[in-house]
CSV table of C-alpha atoms in Angstrom, one decimal:
chain,number,residue,atom,x,y,z
U,66,MET,CA,2.7,-17.2,-31.6
U,67,LYS,CA,6.1,-18.5,-30.5
U,68,LEU,CA,8.9,-16.1,-30.9
U,69,PHE,CA,11.7,-18.5,-30.0
U,70,SER,CA,12.2,-22.2,-30.7
U,71,GLN,CA,12.9,-24.8,-28.0
U,72,ALA,CA,16.0,-24.0,-25.9
U,73,ILE,CA,19.2,-25.6,-27.2
U,74,ALA,CA,21.7,-26.8,-24.6
U,75,MET,CA,24.9,-24.8,-24.5
U,76,ASP,CA,28.1,-25.4,-22.5
U,77,VAL,CA,29.3,-22.5,-20.3
U,78,ASN,CA,32.8,-22.8,-21.9
U,79,GLU,CA,31.3,-22.6,-25.4
U,80,LEU,CA,29.3,-19.5,-24.4
U,81,SER,CA,32.4,-17.8,-23.0
U,82,ARG,CA,34.5,-18.7,-26.0
U,83,ARG,CA,32.0,-17.4,-28.5
U,84,TYR,CA,31.4,-14.3,-26.5
U,85,ALA,CA,35.1,-13.6,-26.4
U,86,THR,CA,35.3,-13.8,-30.2
U,87,GLY,CA,32.7,-11.0,-30.5
U,88,GLU,CA,29.6,-13.1,-30.9
U,89,ARG,CA,26.6,-11.6,-29.0
U,90,THR,CA,23.5,-13.6,-30.1
U,91,PHE,CA,22.7,-16.7,-28.1
U,92,CYS,CA,18.9,-16.7,-28.4
U,93,ALA,CA,17.0,-19.8,-27.1
U,94,SER,CA,20.1,-21.3,-25.4
U,95,ASP,CA,19.7,-23.7,-22.5
U,96,LEU,CA,22.0,-22.7,-19.7
U,97,SER,CA,19.7,-23.8,-16.9
U,98,GLY,CA,21.6,-24.6,-13.7
U,99,ALA,CA,24.9,-23.4,-15.1
U,100,ASP,CA,27.5,-21.4,-13.1
U,101,LEU,CA,27.9,-18.0,-14.7
U,102,SER,CA,28.8,-16.1,-11.6
U,103,GLY,CA,30.9,-13.1,-12.4
U,104,ALA,CA,30.5,-13.7,-16.2
U,105,ASN,CA,30.7,-10.7,-18.6
U,106,LEU,CA,27.7,-10.9,-20.9
U,107,SER,CA,27.2,-7.2,-21.4
U,108,GLY,CA,25.2,-6.5,-24.5
U,109,ALA,CA,24.4,-10.1,-25.2
U,110,ASN,CA,21.1,-11.3,-26.7
U,111,LEU,CA,19.8,-14.2,-24.6
U,112,SER,CA,16.2,-13.7,-25.5
U,113,GLY,CA,14.2,-16.9,-25.1
U,114,ALA,CA,17.1,-18.6,-23.3
U,115,ASP,CA,16.6,-20.9,-20.3
U,116,LEU,CA,18.6,-19.6,-17.3
U,117,SER,CA,16.4,-21.2,-14.7
U,118,GLY,CA,18.4,-22.0,-11.5
U,119,THR,CA,21.5,-20.5,-13.1
U,120,ASN,CA,24.0,-18.7,-10.8
U,121,LEU,CA,24.5,-15.3,-12.3
U,122,SER,CA,25.6,-13.6,-9.1
U,123,GLY,CA,27.9,-10.7,-9.8
U,124,ALA,CA,27.5,-11.2,-13.6
U,125,ASP,CA,27.4,-8.3,-16.0
U,126,LEU,CA,24.3,-8.3,-18.1
U,127,SER,CA,24.1,-4.5,-18.7
U,128,GLY,CA,22.4,-3.6,-21.9
U,129,ALA,CA,21.6,-7.2,-22.6
U,130,LYS,CA,18.5,-8.2,-24.5
U,131,LEU,CA,16.6,-10.8,-22.4
U,132,ILE,CA,13.1,-10.9,-23.9
U,133,ARG,CA,11.1,-13.8,-22.5
U,134,THR,CA,14.2,-15.2,-20.9
U,135,LYS,CA,13.6,-17.7,-18.1
U,136,PHE,CA,15.3,-16.8,-14.8
U,137,SER,CA,13.0,-18.7,-12.4
U,138,GLY,CA,14.9,-19.7,-9.3
U,139,ALA,CA,18.1,-18.1,-10.6
U,140,GLU,CA,20.7,-16.4,-8.3
U,141,LEU,CA,21.4,-12.8,-9.5
U,142,ILE,CA,22.8,-11.4,-6.3
U,143,GLY,CA,24.7,-8.2,-7.1
U,144,ALA,CA,24.3,-8.7,-10.8
U,145,ASN,CA,24.5,-5.8,-13.2
U,146,LEU,CA,21.4,-5.4,-15.4
U,147,ILE,CA,21.6,-1.7,-16.1
U,148,GLY,CA,19.6,-0.8,-19.2
U,149,ALA,CA,18.7,-4.5,-19.9
U,150,THR,CA,15.6,-5.3,-21.9
U,151,LEU,CA,13.5,-7.8,-20.0
U,152,TYR,CA,10.1,-7.8,-21.6
U,153,GLU,CA,8.0,-10.7,-20.3
U,154,ALA,CA,11.1,-12.3,-18.7
U,155,ASP,CA,10.3,-14.8,-15.9
U,156,PHE,CA,12.1,-14.0,-12.6
U,157,SER,CA,9.7,-16.0,-10.4
U,158,GLY,CA,11.5,-17.0,-7.2
U,159,ALA,CA,14.8,-15.5,-8.4
U,160,ASN,CA,17.2,-13.8,-6.0
U,161,LEU,CA,18.0,-10.2,-7.2
U,162,SER,CA,19.2,-9.0,-3.9
U,163,GLY,CA,21.6,-6.1,-4.3
U,164,ALA,CA,21.3,-6.2,-8.1
U,165,ASP,CA,21.6,-3.0,-10.1
U,166,LEU,CA,18.5,-2.8,-12.2
U,167,ASN,CA,18.6,0.9,-12.9
U,168,HIS,CA,16.9,1.9,-16.2
U,169,ALA,CA,16.1,-1.8,-17.0
U,170,ASP,CA,12.9,-2.5,-18.7
U,171,PHE,CA,10.7,-5.2,-16.9
U,172,TRP,CA,7.6,-4.5,-19.0
U,173,GLN,CA,5.1,-7.3,-18.2
U,174,ALA,CA,7.9,-9.4,-16.5
U,175,ASN,CA,7.1,-12.0,-13.9
U,176,LEU,CA,8.8,-11.2,-10.5
U,177,ARG,CA,6.4,-13.3,-8.4
U,178,ASN,CA,8.2,-14.3,-5.1
U,179,ALA,CA,11.4,-12.7,-6.3
U,180,GLN,CA,13.9,-11.3,-3.8
U,181,LEU,CA,14.6,-7.6,-4.4
U,182,ARG,CA,16.3,-6.7,-1.2
U,183,ALA,CA,18.5,-3.6,-1.6
U,184,ALA,CA,18.1,-3.8,-5.3
U,185,GLN,CA,18.5,-0.6,-7.3
U,186,LEU,CA,15.6,0.3,-9.5
U,187,LEU,CA,16.1,4.0,-10.3
U,188,GLY,CA,14.4,4.9,-13.6
U,189,THR,CA,13.4,1.2,-14.0
U,190,ASN,CA,10.2,0.3,-16.0
U,191,LEU,CA,8.0,-2.1,-14.1
U,192,GLU,CA,4.8,-1.4,-16.0
U,193,ARG,CA,2.4,-4.3,-15.9
U,194,ALA,CA,5.0,-6.4,-14.1
U,195,THR,CA,3.9,-9.0,-11.5
U,196,LEU,CA,5.3,-8.5,-8.0
U,197,THR,CA,3.0,-10.6,-5.9
U,198,GLY,CA,4.9,-12.2,-3.0
U,199,SER,CA,8.1,-10.4,-3.7
U,200,TYR,CA,10.5,-9.3,-1.0
U,201,LEU,CA,11.2,-5.6,-1.1
U,202,GLN,CA,13.2,-4.6,2.0
U,203,ASP,CA,15.4,-1.6,1.2
U,204,TRP,CA,14.8,-1.7,-2.5
U,205,ASN,CA,15.6,1.7,-4.0
U,206,ILE,CA,13.1,3.3,-6.4
U,207,ASN,CA,12.6,6.9,-7.4
U,208,SER,CA,10.1,9.2,-9.1
U,209,ALA,CA,11.4,7.9,-12.5
U,210,THR,CA,10.6,4.3,-11.6
U,211,ASN,CA,7.5,3.3,-13.6
U,212,LEU,CA,5.0,1.4,-11.4
U,213,ASN,CA,2.0,1.9,-13.6
U,214,ASP,CA,-0.4,-1.1,-13.7
U,215,VAL,CA,1.8,-3.3,-11.6
U,216,ILE,CA,0.1,-6.5,-10.8
U,217,CYS,CA,0.5,-7.2,-7.1
U,218,GLU,CA,-1.7,-8.9,-4.5
U,219,TYR,CA,0.8,-8.6,-1.5
U,220,VAL,CA,4.5,-8.2,-0.8
U,221,TYR,CA,6.8,-8.7,2.1
U,222,LEU,CA,9.0,-6.0,3.7
U,223,GLU,CA,11.2,-8.4,5.7
U,224,GLU,CA,12.8,-11.8,5.2
U,225,ASP,CA,11.1,-15.1,5.8
U,226,LYS,CA,7.8,-13.7,4.7
U,227,GLN,CA,7.6,-11.2,7.5
U,228,GLU,CA,5.9,-7.8,7.5
U,229,ARG,CA,3.3,-8.7,4.9
U,230,ARG,CA,1.6,-5.8,3.1
U,231,PRO,CA,-1.3,-5.7,3.3
U,232,HIS,CA,-1.4,-7.5,6.6
U,233,THR,CA,-4.5,-9.4,5.6
U,234,GLY,CA,-6.3,-9.8,2.3
U,235,ASN,CA,-4.9,-8.4,-1.0
U,236,PHE,CA,-4.1,-5.1,-2.5
U,237,ALA,CA,-7.0,-3.6,-4.4
U,238,PRO,CA,-6.2,-2.8,-8.1
U,239,SER,CA,-3.6,0.1,-8.3
U,240,GLN,CA,-3.2,0.2,-4.5
U,241,PHE,CA,0.3,-1.1,-4.6
U,242,THR,CA,1.3,1.6,-7.0
U,243,LYS,CA,-0.3,4.3,-4.9
U,244,LEU,CA,1.3,3.0,-1.7
U,245,PHE,CA,4.8,2.9,-3.1
U,246,GLN,CA,4.6,6.1,-5.0
U,247,GLU,CA,3.7,7.8,-1.7
U,248,SER,CA,6.7,6.1,-0.1
U,249,LEU,CA,8.9,8.0,-2.6
U,250,GLU,CA,8.1,11.1,-0.7
U,251,THR,CA,8.4,9.6,2.8
U,252,VAL,CA,11.3,9.1,5.2
U,253,TYR,CA,10.7,6.5,7.9
U,254,LEU,CA,12.5,7.1,11.2
U,255,ILE,CA,12.5,4.0,13.6
U,256,LEU,CA,12.8,4.7,17.3
U,257,ARG,CA,12.9,2.1,20.0
U,258,ASN,CA,12.4,2.3,23.7
U,259,GLY,CA,9.8,5.1,23.4
U,260,VAL,CA,10.1,8.6,22.0
U,261,ASP,CA,11.7,11.6,23.7
U,262,TRP,CA,9.3,14.2,22.3
U,263,LYS,CA,11.4,17.2,23.2
U,264,ALA,CA,14.5,15.7,21.5
U,265,LEU,CA,12.5,14.7,18.5
U,266,LEU,CA,11.0,18.2,18.0
U,267,ILE,CA,14.2,20.0,18.4
U,268,SER,CA,15.9,17.6,16.0
U,269,PHE,CA,13.2,18.1,13.5
U,270,GLN,CA,13.4,21.9,13.7
U,271,LYS,CA,17.2,21.6,13.1
U,272,LEU,CA,16.6,19.3,10.2
U,273,ARG,CA,14.4,21.8,8.5
U,274,MET,CA,16.9,24.5,9.0
U,275,GLU,CA,19.8,22.3,7.7
U,276,PHE,CA,18.0,21.2,4.6
U,277,GLY,CA,16.2,24.5,4.1
U,278,SER,CA,12.9,23.0,3.2
U,279,ASP,CA,9.4,23.9,4.4
U,280,GLU,CA,8.1,20.8,2.7
U,281,LEU,CA,9.5,18.6,5.5
U,282,SER,CA,6.7,17.7,7.9
U,283,ILE,CA,5.9,14.9,10.3
U,284,ARG,CA,2.9,13.0,8.8
U,285,SER,CA,2.2,10.4,11.5
U,286,PHE,CA,3.5,8.1,14.2
U,287,GLU,CA,3.1,4.3,14.0
U,288,ASN,CA,3.1,2.3,17.3
U,289,LYS,CA,4.8,-1.0,16.5
U,290,GLY,CA,4.5,-2.3,20.1
U,291,ASP,CA,7.3,-3.1,22.6
U,292,GLY,CA,8.3,0.6,22.8
U,293,ALA,CA,9.1,0.8,19.1
U,294,PHE,CA,7.7,3.7,17.0
U,295,VAL,CA,8.0,4.6,13.3
U,296,ILE,CA,7.9,8.3,12.5
U,297,HIS,CA,6.6,9.1,8.9
U,298,ILE,CA,8.1,12.2,7.5
U,299,ASN,CA,7.0,13.9,4.3
U,300,VAL,CA,9.8,15.1,2.0
U,301,SER,CA,9.8,16.8,-1.3
U,302,LYS,CA,10.3,15.0,-4.6
U,303,GLY,CA,13.9,14.4,-5.4
U,304,ALA,CA,15.0,14.9,-1.8
U,305,ASN,CA,18.0,12.9,-0.6
U,306,LYS,CA,16.1,10.6,1.8
U,307,VAL,CA,19.2,8.8,2.9
U,308,GLU,CA,20.9,12.0,4.1
U,309,ILE,CA,17.8,13.2,5.7
U,310,GLU,CA,17.3,10.0,7.7
U,311,LYS,CA,21.0,9.9,8.7
U,312,TYR,CA,20.9,13.6,9.9
U,313,LEU,CA,17.7,13.1,11.9
U,314,LYS,CA,18.9,9.9,13.6
U,315,ARG,CA,22.2,11.5,14.5
U,316,GLN,CA,20.6,14.7,15.8
U,317,TYR,CA,17.9,12.9,17.7
U,318,LYS,CA,20.6,10.8,19.5
U,319,LEU,CA,22.5,13.9,20.4
U,320,GLU,CA,19.4,15.8,21.7
U,321,ALA,CA,18.2,12.8,23.7
U,322,LYS,CA,21.7,12.5,25.3
U,323,ASN,CA,21.6,16.2,26.2
U,324,GLU,CA,18.2,15.7,27.7
U,325,LEU,CA,19.5,12.7,29.7
U,326,ASP,CA,22.6,14.7,30.9
U,327,THR,CA,20.3,17.5,32.0
U,328,ASN,CA,18.1,15.1,33.9
U,329,LEU,CA,21.0,13.4,35.6
U,330,LEU,CA,22.3,16.9,36.7
U,331,GLU,CA,18.9,17.7,38.2
U,332,ILE,CA,18.9,14.3,40.0
U,333,THR,CA,22.4,15.0,41.4
U,334,LYS,CA,21.3,18.4,42.7
U,335,LEU,CA,18.2,16.8,44.2
U,336,LEU,CA,20.2,14.1,45.9
U,337,ALA,CA,22.7,16.7,47.2
U,338,ASN,CA,19.9,18.1,49.4
U,339,GLN,CA,18.7,14.7,50.7
U,340,PRO,CA,19.8,13.0,53.9
U,341,ILE,CA,23.0,11.0,53.5
U,342,ASP,CA,21.3,7.8,54.6
U,343,ILE,CA,18.7,7.8,51.8
U,344,GLU,CA,17.6,4.2,51.1
U,345,ALA,CA,18.8,2.6,47.9
U,346,LYS,CA,15.3,1.8,46.8
U,347,THR,CA,14.3,5.4,47.1
U,348,LEU,CA,17.3,6.4,44.9
U,349,VAL,CA,16.3,3.9,42.3
U,350,SER,CA,12.8,5.3,42.3
U,351,VAL,CA,14.0,8.9,41.9
U,352,VAL,CA,16.2,7.9,38.9
U,353,GLU,CA,13.5,5.8,37.2
U,354,ASN,CA,10.8,8.5,37.6
U,355,ASN,CA,13.1,11.2,36.2
U,356,ALA,CA,14.4,9.0,33.4
U,357,GLN,CA,10.9,8.1,32.3
U,358,SER,CA,9.6,11.6,32.4
U,359,GLN,CA,10.9,12.3,28.9
U,360,ILE,CA,9.6,9.0,27.4
U,361,LEU,CA,6.5,8.7,25.3
U,362,LYS,CA,3.3,7.8,27.1
U,363,ALA,CA,1.1,7.8,23.9
U,364,GLN,CA,-0.2,11.3,24.5
U,365,PRO,CA,-0.9,13.4,21.4
U,366,VAL,CA,1.6,16.1,20.4
U,367,LYS,CA,0.5,19.4,19.0
U,368,GLY,CA,1.9,21.3,16.1
U,369,LEU,CA,2.5,18.4,13.8
U,370,LEU,CA,0.6,17.2,10.8
U,371,GLY,CA,-1.1,13.8,11.1
U,372,GLU,CA,-2.4,11.6,8.3
U,373,PHE,CA,-3.5,8.0,8.4
U,374,LEU,CA,-1.7,5.6,6.1
U,375,PRO,CA,-3.4,2.4,4.9
U,376,GLU,CA,-0.7,0.1,6.3
U,377,THR,CA,0.2,1.8,9.6
U,378,GLN,CA,-0.9,0.4,12.9
U,379,GLU,CA,-2.1,2.2,16.0
U,380,LEU,CA,-1.3,5.7,14.7
U,381,ILE,CA,-1.2,8.4,17.3
U,382,PRO,CA,-3.6,11.2,16.3
U,383,ILE,CA,-1.9,14.5,15.8
U,384,ASP,CA,-3.7,17.8,16.6
U,385,GLN,CA,-3.1,20.2,13.7
U,386,THR,CA,-5.1,23.0,15.2
U,387,SER,CA,-2.0,24.5,16.7
U,388,ALA,CA,0.2,23.8,13.6
U,389,LYS,CA,0.3,27.5,12.7
């Protein structure tokens, strides 16, 4: 049964004028392709409206009722949809990058191929929503985000359809929900040019003391190739993942620098006892050998918890027999 009649064309100026006079109901309006960037439509009822291809970047749609509204191909960059009702709305191919979607209700909405980069979805309801092909880099969800029964075959974690998940094939039913619910309790630390194990372990010990949590643990290491590694760290529910990541990155850089300074001091002492006419190539060899001595060579590290994640690649096994 149709809930809304065919969309009726409406001029942007007419919409603005009527909204300014206090009118809030604009159901089944046709505003496709219009420029509503920065518009204030807070609390408006645009259910059944056609906003396909409309520019709503920076617009305020907080608390709006947008049931079965068409947003396909629309631009909603930085838009405010806090608390909006979006049952069965069509956002296929829409750009919601940086949008505030906190506490919005996307029940059974279509977000196929939508861009959700850096979008805020704290406490958002995505139950039975379709997310196949969506772009999720840096989207922000929490334990109150409802991912129950999400329909999703695959997603991308980087622009231009890069970092597909899963890498091949499609998610099994409920696999997407499980994967991203696990990510709520995981901090990902990206390290390039190898890993200074000593600096990492010292930094991690200081992290646990700083945040006073025994629930912090290193789950696994992902070898991305070309010297890049991703460290998967378990955190407790509700933990401030941003602050944990910032602290660990800062501390790791500091510890790694201290290690490098110590190595250079040892090299200086070593050279002080060498003949004055030491060949340049020998000096280069000494420096390179010492500098590389602290860099990861893919050997296992004891005392850390390892667990294989479905979407990781070339995980280094962790021996947990010495974890006590």
